[in-house]
């Protein structure tokens, strides 16, 4: 995979454009937020996350979907269990992933952050392929956006405490940070 800084799109990954984005108010990109998602919860490889981020989710397919039917959300990237990466929004645009949030006293993190969703749950371990893809993608993002330092990589739970718990206790922050320091996938 290779990020084109001029367009904000990664080459070598699947593109699945979402309508759920807008322009960044200042154009600044200085924070990376790690999330997890699975639809229905705890089920993987369903393709429902992609449908959800594109406002195409059939809410009659599962009882859980009725509760999220009116949400309009997206992330810049999704990393599936097999390590496949899908991009929904250009990195230059503002994806709708963080919601009500604050980082170091600054509100509305969507304005200055990138969001990566890992297919998973708070409780289930993530896969080796996901850690490898996440490390490679993070390296591309840090190369293009130098303000994303190791200190400015966090979980959704860090910027929305009490409201969000992802990426959850199953996410191995130490493994991820070591891989970033070494400049290679774990």
JSON list of C-alpha atoms in Angstrom, two decimals:
[
{"chain": "A", "resi": 1, "resn": "UNK", "atom": "CA", "xyz": [0.00, 0.00, 0.00]},
{"chain": "A", "resi": 2, "resn": "UNK", "atom": "CA", "xyz": [1.11, 3.53, -0.73]},
{"chain": "A", "resi": 3, "resn": "UNK", "atom": "CA", "xyz": [-0.57, 6.75, 0.35]},
{"chain": "A", "resi": 4, "resn": "UNK", "atom": "CA", "xyz": [-0.74, 9.54, -2.23]},
{"chain": "A", "resi": 5, "resn": "UNK", "atom": "CA", "xyz": [-0.41, 12.73, -0.14]},
{"chain": "A", "resi": 6, "resn": "UNK", "atom": "CA", "xyz": [-1.84, 14.83, -2.97]},
{"chain": "A", "resi": 7, "resn": "UNK", "atom": "CA", "xyz": [-5.19, 13.02, -2.99]},
{"chain": "A", "resi": 8, "resn": "UNK", "atom": "CA", "xyz": [-5.26, 11.41, 0.46]},
{"chain": "A", "resi": 9, "resn": "UNK", "atom": "CA", "xyz": [-6.09, 8.02, -1.09]},
{"chain": "A", "resi": 10, "resn": "UNK", "atom": "CA", "xyz": [-4.03, 4.86, -0.61]},
{"chain": "A", "resi": 11, "resn": "UNK", "atom": "CA", "xyz": [-3.04, 2.82, -3.65]},
{"chain": "A", "resi": 12, "resn": "UNK", "atom": "CA", "xyz": [-3.08, -0.94, -3.22]},
{"chain": "A", "resi": 13, "resn": "UNK", "atom": "CA", "xyz": [-6.14, -1.04, -0.95]},
{"chain": "A", "resi": 14, "resn": "UNK", "atom": "CA", "xyz": [-9.84, -1.40, -1.68]},
{"chain": "A", "resi": 15, "resn": "UNK", "atom": "CA", "xyz": [-11.74, 1.88, -2.13]},
{"chain": "A", "resi": 16, "resn": "UNK", "atom": "CA", "xyz": [-15.33, 1.99, -0.94]},
{"chain": "A", "resi": 17, "resn": "UNK", "atom": "CA", "xyz": [-16.23, 5.71, -0.92]},
{"chain": "A", "resi": 18, "resn": "UNK", "atom": "CA", "xyz": [-18.59, 6.86, 1.81]},
{"chain": "A", "resi": 19, "resn": "UNK", "atom": "CA", "xyz": [-20.88, 9.89, 1.53]},
{"chain": "A", "resi": 20, "resn": "UNK", "atom": "CA", "xyz": [-20.34, 10.51, 5.25]},
{"chain": "A", "resi": 21, "resn": "UNK", "atom": "CA", "xyz": [-17.58, 13.09, 5.25]},
{"chain": "A", "resi": 22, "resn": "UNK", "atom": "CA", "xyz": [-16.96, 16.79, 4.80]},
{"chain": "A", "resi": 23, "resn": "UNK", "atom": "CA", "xyz": [-14.06, 19.22, 4.47]},
{"chain": "A", "resi": 24, "resn": "UNK", "atom": "CA", "xyz": [-11.70, 19.71, 7.37]},
{"chain": "A", "resi": 25, "resn": "UNK", "atom": "CA", "xyz": [-12.14, 23.20, 8.83]},
{"chain": "A", "resi": 26, "resn": "UNK", "atom": "CA", "xyz": [-8.40, 23.88, 8.96]},
{"chain": "A", "resi": 27, "resn": "UNK", "atom": "CA", "xyz": [-6.92, 21.07, 6.89]},
{"chain": "A", "resi": 28, "resn": "UNK", "atom": "CA", "xyz": [-4.76, 19.94, 9.83]},
{"chain": "A", "resi": 29, "resn": "UNK", "atom": "CA", "xyz": [-4.09, 16.22, 10.32]},
{"chain": "A", "resi": 30, "resn": "UNK", "atom": "CA", "xyz": [-2.35, 15.59, 13.63]},
{"chain": "A", "resi": 31, "resn": "UNK", "atom": "CA", "xyz": [-4.08, 12.68, 15.41]},
{"chain": "A", "resi": 32, "resn": "UNK", "atom": "CA", "xyz": [-4.68, 8.99, 14.64]},
{"chain": "A", "resi": 33, "resn": "UNK", "atom": "CA", "xyz": [-7.61, 7.27, 16.36]},
{"chain": "A", "resi": 34, "resn": "UNK", "atom": "CA", "xyz": [-7.88, 3.47, 16.56]},
{"chain": "A", "resi": 35, "resn": "UNK", "atom": "CA", "xyz": [-11.39, 1.96, 16.78]},
{"chain": "A", "resi": 36, "resn": "UNK", "atom": "CA", "xyz": [-13.03, -1.44, 16.50]},
{"chain": "A", "resi": 37, "resn": "UNK", "atom": "CA", "xyz": [-16.26, -2.43, 14.83]},
{"chain": "A", "resi": 38, "resn": "UNK", "atom": "CA", "xyz": [-18.15, -5.54, 13.79]},
{"chain": "A", "resi": 39, "resn": "UNK", "atom": "CA", "xyz": [-21.63, -5.82, 12.33]},
{"chain": "A", "resi": 40, "resn": "UNK", "atom": "CA", "xyz": [-23.60, -7.52, 13.66]},
{"chain": "A", "resi": 41, "resn": "UNK", "atom": "CA", "xyz": [-21.57, -7.24, 16.87]},
{"chain": "A", "resi": 42, "resn": "UNK", "atom": "CA", "xyz": [-19.09, -10.11, 17.17]},
{"chain": "A", "resi": 43, "resn": "UNK", "atom": "CA", "xyz": [-19.59, -11.31, 13.60]},
{"chain": "A", "resi": 44, "resn": "UNK", "atom": "CA", "xyz": [-16.81, -10.88, 11.07]},
{"chain": "A", "resi": 45, "resn": "UNK", "atom": "CA", "xyz": [-16.51, -10.89, 7.30]},
{"chain": "A", "resi": 46, "resn": "UNK", "atom": "CA", "xyz": [-20.15, -9.92, 6.76]},
{"chain": "A", "resi": 47, "resn": "UNK", "atom": "CA", "xyz": [-19.57, -6.85, 4.58]},
{"chain": "A", "resi": 48, "resn": "UNK", "atom": "CA", "xyz": [-22.03, -4.97, 6.78]},
{"chain": "A", "resi": 49, "resn": "UNK", "atom": "CA", "xyz": [-19.47, -2.40, 7.98]},
{"chain": "A", "resi": 50, "resn": "UNK", "atom": "CA", "xyz": [-18.92, -1.36, 4.37]},
{"chain": "A", "resi": 51, "resn": "UNK", "atom": "CA", "xyz": [-22.70, -1.12, 3.84]},
{"chain": "A", "resi": 52, "resn": "UNK", "atom": "CA", "xyz": [-23.10, 0.85, 7.08]},
{"chain": "A", "resi": 53, "resn": "UNK", "atom": "CA", "xyz": [-20.43, 3.40, 6.11]},
{"chain": "A", "resi": 54, "resn": "UNK", "atom": "CA", "xyz": [-22.12, 3.82, 2.72]},
{"chain": "A", "resi": 55, "resn": "UNK", "atom": "CA", "xyz": [-25.65, 4.22, 4.18]},
{"chain": "A", "resi": 56, "resn": "UNK", "atom": "CA", "xyz": [-26.73, 1.00, 2.42]},
{"chain": "A", "resi": 57, "resn": "UNK", "atom": "CA", "xyz": [-27.29, -1.23, 5.46]},
{"chain": "A", "resi": 58, "resn": "UNK", "atom": "CA", "xyz": [-30.56, -3.18, 5.27]},
{"chain": "A", "resi": 59, "resn": "UNK", "atom": "CA", "xyz": [-31.89, -2.59, 8.76]},
{"chain": "A", "resi": 60, "resn": "UNK", "atom": "CA", "xyz": [-34.30, -5.53, 8.47]},
{"chain": "A", "resi": 61, "resn": "UNK", "atom": "CA", "xyz": [-31.45, -8.08, 8.30]},
{"chain": "A", "resi": 62, "resn": "UNK", "atom": "CA", "xyz": [-30.61, -8.06, 12.02]},
{"chain": "A", "resi": 63, "resn": "UNK", "atom": "CA", "xyz": [-32.29, -6.64, 15.15]},
{"chain": "A", "resi": 64, "resn": "UNK", "atom": "CA", "xyz": [-29.14, -4.68, 16.09]},
{"chain": "A", "resi": 65, "resn": "UNK", "atom": "CA", "xyz": [-29.30, -2.73, 12.83]},
{"chain": "A", "resi": 66, "resn": "UNK", "atom": "CA", "xyz": [-32.56, -0.98, 13.81]},
{"chain": "A", "resi": 67, "resn": "UNK", "atom": "CA", "xyz": [-30.70, 0.87, 16.58]},
{"chain": "A", "resi": 68, "resn": "UNK", "atom": "CA", "xyz": [-28.08, 2.26, 14.20]},
{"chain": "A", "resi": 69, "resn": "UNK", "atom": "CA", "xyz": [-30.36, 2.87, 11.22]},
{"chain": "A", "resi": 70, "resn": "UNK", "atom": "CA", "xyz": [-30.26, 6.66, 11.48]},
{"chain": "A", "resi": 71, "resn": "UNK", "atom": "CA", "xyz": [-26.53, 7.02, 12.16]},
{"chain": "A", "resi": 72, "resn": "UNK", "atom": "CA", "xyz": [-24.34, 8.56, 9.47]},
{"chain": "A", "resi": 73, "resn": "UNK", "atom": "CA", "xyz": [-20.77, 7.57, 10.25]},
{"chain": "A", "resi": 74, "resn": "UNK", "atom": "CA", "xyz": [-17.57, 6.61, 8.49]},
{"chain": "A", "resi": 75, "resn": "UNK", "atom": "CA", "xyz": [-13.88, 6.14, 9.08]},
{"chain": "A", "resi": 76, "resn": "UNK", "atom": "CA", "xyz": [-10.94, 6.65, 6.81]},
{"chain": "A", "resi": 77, "resn": "UNK", "atom": "CA", "xyz": [-9.97, 2.97, 6.91]},
{"chain": "A", "resi": 78, "resn": "UNK", "atom": "CA", "xyz": [-11.18, -0.49, 7.94]},
{"chain": "A", "resi": 79, "resn": "UNK", "atom": "CA", "xyz": [-8.76, -3.37, 8.53]},
{"chain": "A", "resi": 80, "resn": "UNK", "atom": "CA", "xyz": [-10.54, -6.72, 8.35]},
{"chain": "A", "resi": 81, "resn": "UNK", "atom": "CA", "xyz": [-9.55, -9.90, 10.22]},
{"chain": "A", "resi": 82, "resn": "UNK", "atom": "CA", "xyz": [-7.46, -11.13, 7.25]},
{"chain": "A", "resi": 83, "resn": "UNK", "atom": "CA", "xyz": [-5.56, -7.82, 7.09]},
{"chain": "A", "resi": 84, "resn": "UNK", "atom": "CA", "xyz": [-7.43, -6.49, 4.04]},
{"chain": "A", "resi": 85, "resn": "UNK", "atom": "CA", "xyz": [-7.60, -2.69, 4.09]},
{"chain": "A", "resi": 86, "resn": "UNK", "atom": "CA", "xyz": [-10.55, -0.69, 2.79]},
{"chain": "A", "resi": 87, "resn": "UNK", "atom": "CA", "xyz": [-10.52, 3.09, 2.51]},
{"chain": "A", "resi": 88, "resn": "UNK", "atom": "CA", "xyz": [-13.80, 5.02, 2.74]},
{"chain": "A", "resi": 89, "resn": "UNK", "atom": "CA", "xyz": [-12.73, 8.67, 2.92]},
{"chain": "A", "resi": 90, "resn": "UNK", "atom": "CA", "xyz": [-9.70, 10.57, 1.63]},
{"chain": "A", "resi": 91, "resn": "UNK", "atom": "CA", "xyz": [-7.28, 11.41, 4.41]},
{"chain": "A", "resi": 92, "resn": "UNK", "atom": "CA", "xyz": [-7.57, 15.03, 3.33]},
{"chain": "A", "resi": 93, "resn": "UNK", "atom": "CA", "xyz": [-11.27, 15.03, 4.24]},
{"chain": "A", "resi": 94, "resn": "UNK", "atom": "CA", "xyz": [-13.02, 14.81, 7.60]},
{"chain": "A", "resi": 95, "resn": "UNK", "atom": "CA", "xyz": [-14.52, 11.36, 8.24]},
{"chain": "A", "resi": 96, "resn": "UNK", "atom": "CA", "xyz": [-17.25, 11.06, 10.87]},
{"chain": "A", "resi": 97, "resn": "UNK", "atom": "CA", "xyz": [-15.66, 8.55, 13.27]},
{"chain": "A", "resi": 98, "resn": "UNK", "atom": "CA", "xyz": [-14.89, 10.20, 16.61]},
{"chain": "A", "resi": 99, "resn": "UNK", "atom": "CA", "xyz": [-18.17, 11.90, 17.53]},
{"chain": "A", "resi": 100, "resn": "UNK", "atom": "CA", "xyz": [-18.15, 14.01, 20.68]},
{"chain": "A", "resi": 101, "resn": "UNK", "atom": "CA", "xyz": [-14.47, 13.89, 21.58]},
{"chain": "A", "resi": 102, "resn": "UNK", "atom": "CA", "xyz": [-11.50, 15.75, 23.03]},
{"chain": "A", "resi": 103, "resn": "UNK", "atom": "CA", "xyz": [-7.73, 15.30, 22.81]},
{"chain": "A", "resi": 104, "resn": "UNK", "atom": "CA", "xyz": [-5.48, 17.32, 25.13]},
{"chain": "A", "resi": 105, "resn": "UNK", "atom": "CA", "xyz": [-8.32, 19.76, 25.76]},
{"chain": "A", "resi": 106, "resn": "UNK", "atom": "CA", "xyz": [-9.14, 20.25, 22.09]},
{"chain": "A", "resi": 107, "resn": "UNK", "atom": "CA", "xyz": [-12.71, 19.34, 21.15]},
{"chain": "A", "resi": 108, "resn": "UNK", "atom": "CA", "xyz": [-14.13, 17.80, 17.95]},
{"chain": "A", "resi": 109, "resn": "UNK", "atom": "CA", "xyz": [-11.32, 15.41, 17.06]},
{"chain": "A", "resi": 110, "resn": "UNK", "atom": "CA", "xyz": [-12.81, 14.64, 13.63]},
{"chain": "A", "resi": 111, "resn": "UNK", "atom": "CA", "xyz": [-11.52, 18.07, 12.56]},
{"chain": "A", "resi": 112, "resn": "UNK", "atom": "CA", "xyz": [-7.87, 17.05, 12.88]},
{"chain": "A", "resi": 113, "resn": "UNK", "atom": "CA", "xyz": [-7.77, 13.23, 13.06]},
{"chain": "A", "resi": 114, "resn": "UNK", "atom": "CA", "xyz": [-7.73, 10.12, 10.92]},
{"chain": "A", "resi": 115, "resn": "UNK", "atom": "CA", "xyz": [-9.79, 7.10, 11.97]},
{"chain": "A", "resi": 116, "resn": "UNK", "atom": "CA", "xyz": [-8.86, 3.45, 11.51]},
{"chain": "A", "resi": 117, "resn": "UNK", "atom": "CA", "xyz": [-11.44, 0.79, 12.35]},
{"chain": "A", "resi": 118, "resn": "UNK", "atom": "CA", "xyz": [-10.24, -2.72, 13.16]},
{"chain": "A", "resi": 119, "resn": "UNK", "atom": "CA", "xyz": [-12.79, -5.45, 12.53]},
{"chain": "A", "resi": 120, "resn": "UNK", "atom": "CA", "xyz": [-13.25, -6.86, 16.00]},
{"chain": "A", "resi": 121, "resn": "UNK", "atom": "CA", "xyz": [-14.61, -6.39, 19.49]},
{"chain": "A", "resi": 122, "resn": "UNK", "atom": "CA", "xyz": [-13.26, -5.08, 22.79]},
{"chain": "A", "resi": 123, "resn": "UNK", "atom": "CA", "xyz": [-12.84, -8.63, 24.13]},
{"chain": "A", "resi": 124, "resn": "UNK", "atom": "CA", "xyz": [-11.53, -10.76, 21.23]},
{"chain": "A", "resi": 125, "resn": "UNK", "atom": "CA", "xyz": [-7.85, -10.65, 20.28]},
{"chain": "A", "resi": 126, "resn": "UNK", "atom": "CA", "xyz": [-7.04, -9.01, 16.97]},
{"chain": "A", "resi": 127, "resn": "UNK", "atom": "CA", "xyz": [-5.21, -11.05, 14.33]},
{"chain": "A", "resi": 128, "resn": "UNK", "atom": "CA", "xyz": [-1.55, -11.02, 13.33]},
{"chain": "A", "resi": 129, "resn": "UNK", "atom": "CA", "xyz": [-2.64, -9.87, 9.86]},
{"chain": "A", "resi": 130, "resn": "UNK", "atom": "CA", "xyz": [-4.48, -6.91, 11.39]},
{"chain": "A", "resi": 131, "resn": "UNK", "atom": "CA", "xyz": [-1.48, -5.81, 13.44]},
{"chain": "A", "resi": 132, "resn": "UNK", "atom": "CA", "xyz": [0.77, -6.09, 10.40]},
{"chain": "A", "resi": 133, "resn": "UNK", "atom": "CA", "xyz": [-1.61, -4.09, 8.18]},
{"chain": "A", "resi": 134, "resn": "UNK", "atom": "CA", "xyz": [-2.16, -1.51, 10.93]},
{"chain": "A", "resi": 135, "resn": "UNK", "atom": "CA", "xyz": [1.58, -1.02, 11.39]},
{"chain": "A", "resi": 136, "resn": "UNK", "atom": "CA", "xyz": [2.16, -0.63, 7.65]},
{"chain": "A", "resi": 137, "resn": "UNK", "atom": "CA", "xyz": [-0.76, 1.76, 7.25]},
{"chain": "A", "resi": 138, "resn": "UNK", "atom": "CA", "xyz": [0.30, 3.81, 10.26]},
{"chain": "A", "resi": 139, "resn": "UNK", "atom": "CA", "xyz": [3.79, 4.12, 8.79]},
{"chain": "A", "resi": 140, "resn": "UNK", "atom": "CA", "xyz": [2.32, 5.47, 5.55]},
{"chain": "A", "resi": 141, "resn": "UNK", "atom": "CA", "xyz": [0.16, 7.95, 7.46]},
{"chain": "A", "resi": 142, "resn": "UNK", "atom": "CA", "xyz": [3.03, 9.15, 9.65]},
{"chain": "A", "resi": 143, "resn": "UNK", "atom": "CA", "xyz": [5.25, 9.63, 6.58]},
{"chain": "A", "resi": 144, "resn": "UNK", "atom": "CA", "xyz": [2.59, 11.79, 4.92]},
{"chain": "A", "resi": 145, "resn": "UNK", "atom": "CA", "xyz": [1.41, 13.63, 8.04]},
{"chain": "A", "resi": 146, "resn": "UNK", "atom": "CA", "xyz": [4.42, 14.29, 10.27]},
{"chain": "A", "resi": 147, "resn": "UNK", "atom": "CA", "xyz": [2.30, 15.76, 13.09]},
{"chain": "A", "resi": 148, "resn": "UNK", "atom": "CA", "xyz": [1.04, 12.21, 13.84]},
{"chain": "A", "resi": 149, "resn": "UNK", "atom": "CA", "xyz": [3.75, 11.34, 16.34]},
{"chain": "A", "resi": 150, "resn": "UNK", "atom": "CA", "xyz": [3.59, 8.25, 18.59]},
{"chain": "A", "resi": 151, "resn": "UNK", "atom": "CA", "xyz": [2.13, 10.46, 21.34]},
{"chain": "A", "resi": 152, "resn": "UNK", "atom": "CA", "xyz": [-0.70, 11.46, 18.98]},
{"chain": "A", "resi": 153, "resn": "UNK", "atom": "CA", "xyz": [-1.96, 7.91, 18.33]},
{"chain": "A", "resi": 154, "resn": "UNK", "atom": "CA", "xyz": [-4.78, 6.90, 20.64]},
{"chain": "A", "resi": 155, "resn": "UNK", "atom": "CA", "xyz": [-7.89, 4.81, 21.05]},
{"chain": "A", "resi": 156, "resn": "UNK", "atom": "CA", "xyz": [-11.46, 6.00, 20.67]},
{"chain": "A", "resi": 157, "resn": "UNK", "atom": "CA", "xyz": [-11.80, 5.38, 24.41]},
{"chain": "A", "resi": 158, "resn": "UNK", "atom": "CA", "xyz": [-9.03, 7.93, 25.06]},
{"chain": "A", "resi": 159, "resn": "UNK", "atom": "CA", "xyz": [-10.83, 10.77, 23.29]},
{"chain": "A", "resi": 160, "resn": "UNK", "atom": "CA", "xyz": [-14.38, 9.82, 24.36]},
{"chain": "A", "resi": 161, "resn": "UNK", "atom": "CA", "xyz": [-13.94, 8.30, 27.84]},
{"chain": "A", "resi": 162, "resn": "UNK", "atom": "CA", "xyz": [-17.11, 7.04, 29.44]},
{"chain": "A", "resi": 163, "resn": "UNK", "atom": "CA", "xyz": [-18.84, 7.06, 26.05]},
{"chain": "A", "resi": 164, "resn": "UNK", "atom": "CA", "xyz": [-16.60, 4.69, 24.05]},
{"chain": "A", "resi": 165, "resn": "UNK", "atom": "CA", "xyz": [-14.48, 1.66, 25.02]},
{"chain": "A", "resi": 166, "resn": "UNK", "atom": "CA", "xyz": [-12.81, 0.74, 21.73]},
{"chain": "A", "resi": 167, "resn": "UNK", "atom": "CA", "xyz": [-10.41, -0.52, 20.63]},
{"chain": "A", "resi": 168, "resn": "UNK", "atom": "CA", "xyz": [-10.84, -2.33, 23.95]},
{"chain": "A", "resi": 169, "resn": "UNK", "atom": "CA", "xyz": [-8.76, -4.36, 26.37]},
{"chain": "A", "resi": 170, "resn": "UNK", "atom": "CA", "xyz": [-7.98, -6.97, 23.70]},
{"chain": "A", "resi": 171, "resn": "UNK", "atom": "CA", "xyz": [-5.98, -4.47, 21.65]},
{"chain": "A", "resi": 172, "resn": "UNK", "atom": "CA", "xyz": [-2.25, -4.95, 22.29]},
{"chain": "A", "resi": 173, "resn": "UNK", "atom": "CA", "xyz": [-0.92, -1.40, 22.44]},
{"chain": "A", "resi": 174, "resn": "UNK", "atom": "CA", "xyz": [2.59, -2.58, 23.40]},
{"chain": "A", "resi": 175, "resn": "UNK", "atom": "CA", "xyz": [2.81, -4.87, 20.36]},
{"chain": "A", "resi": 176, "resn": "UNK", "atom": "CA", "xyz": [1.58, -2.10, 18.06]},
{"chain": "A", "resi": 177, "resn": "UNK", "atom": "CA", "xyz": [3.98, 0.51, 19.46]},
{"chain": "A", "resi": 178, "resn": "UNK", "atom": "CA", "xyz": [6.98, -1.83, 19.23]},
{"chain": "A", "resi": 179, "resn": "UNK", "atom": "CA", "xyz": [6.13, -2.57, 15.60]},
{"chain": "A", "resi": 180, "resn": "UNK", "atom": "CA", "xyz": [5.97, 1.17, 14.88]},
{"chain": "A", "resi": 181, "resn": "UNK", "atom": "CA", "xyz": [9.34, 1.77, 16.57]},
{"chain": "A", "resi": 182, "resn": "UNK", "atom": "CA", "xyz": [10.90, -1.03, 14.55]},
{"chain": "A", "resi": 183, "resn": "UNK", "atom": "CA", "xyz": [9.31, 0.25, 11.36]},
{"chain": "A", "resi": 184, "resn": "UNK", "atom": "CA", "xyz": [7.92, -3.14, 10.38]},
{"chain": "A", "resi": 185, "resn": "UNK", "atom": "CA", "xyz": [4.87, -5.27, 10.91]},
{"chain": "A", "resi": 186, "resn": "UNK", "atom": "CA", "xyz": [4.86, -7.48, 14.02]}
]
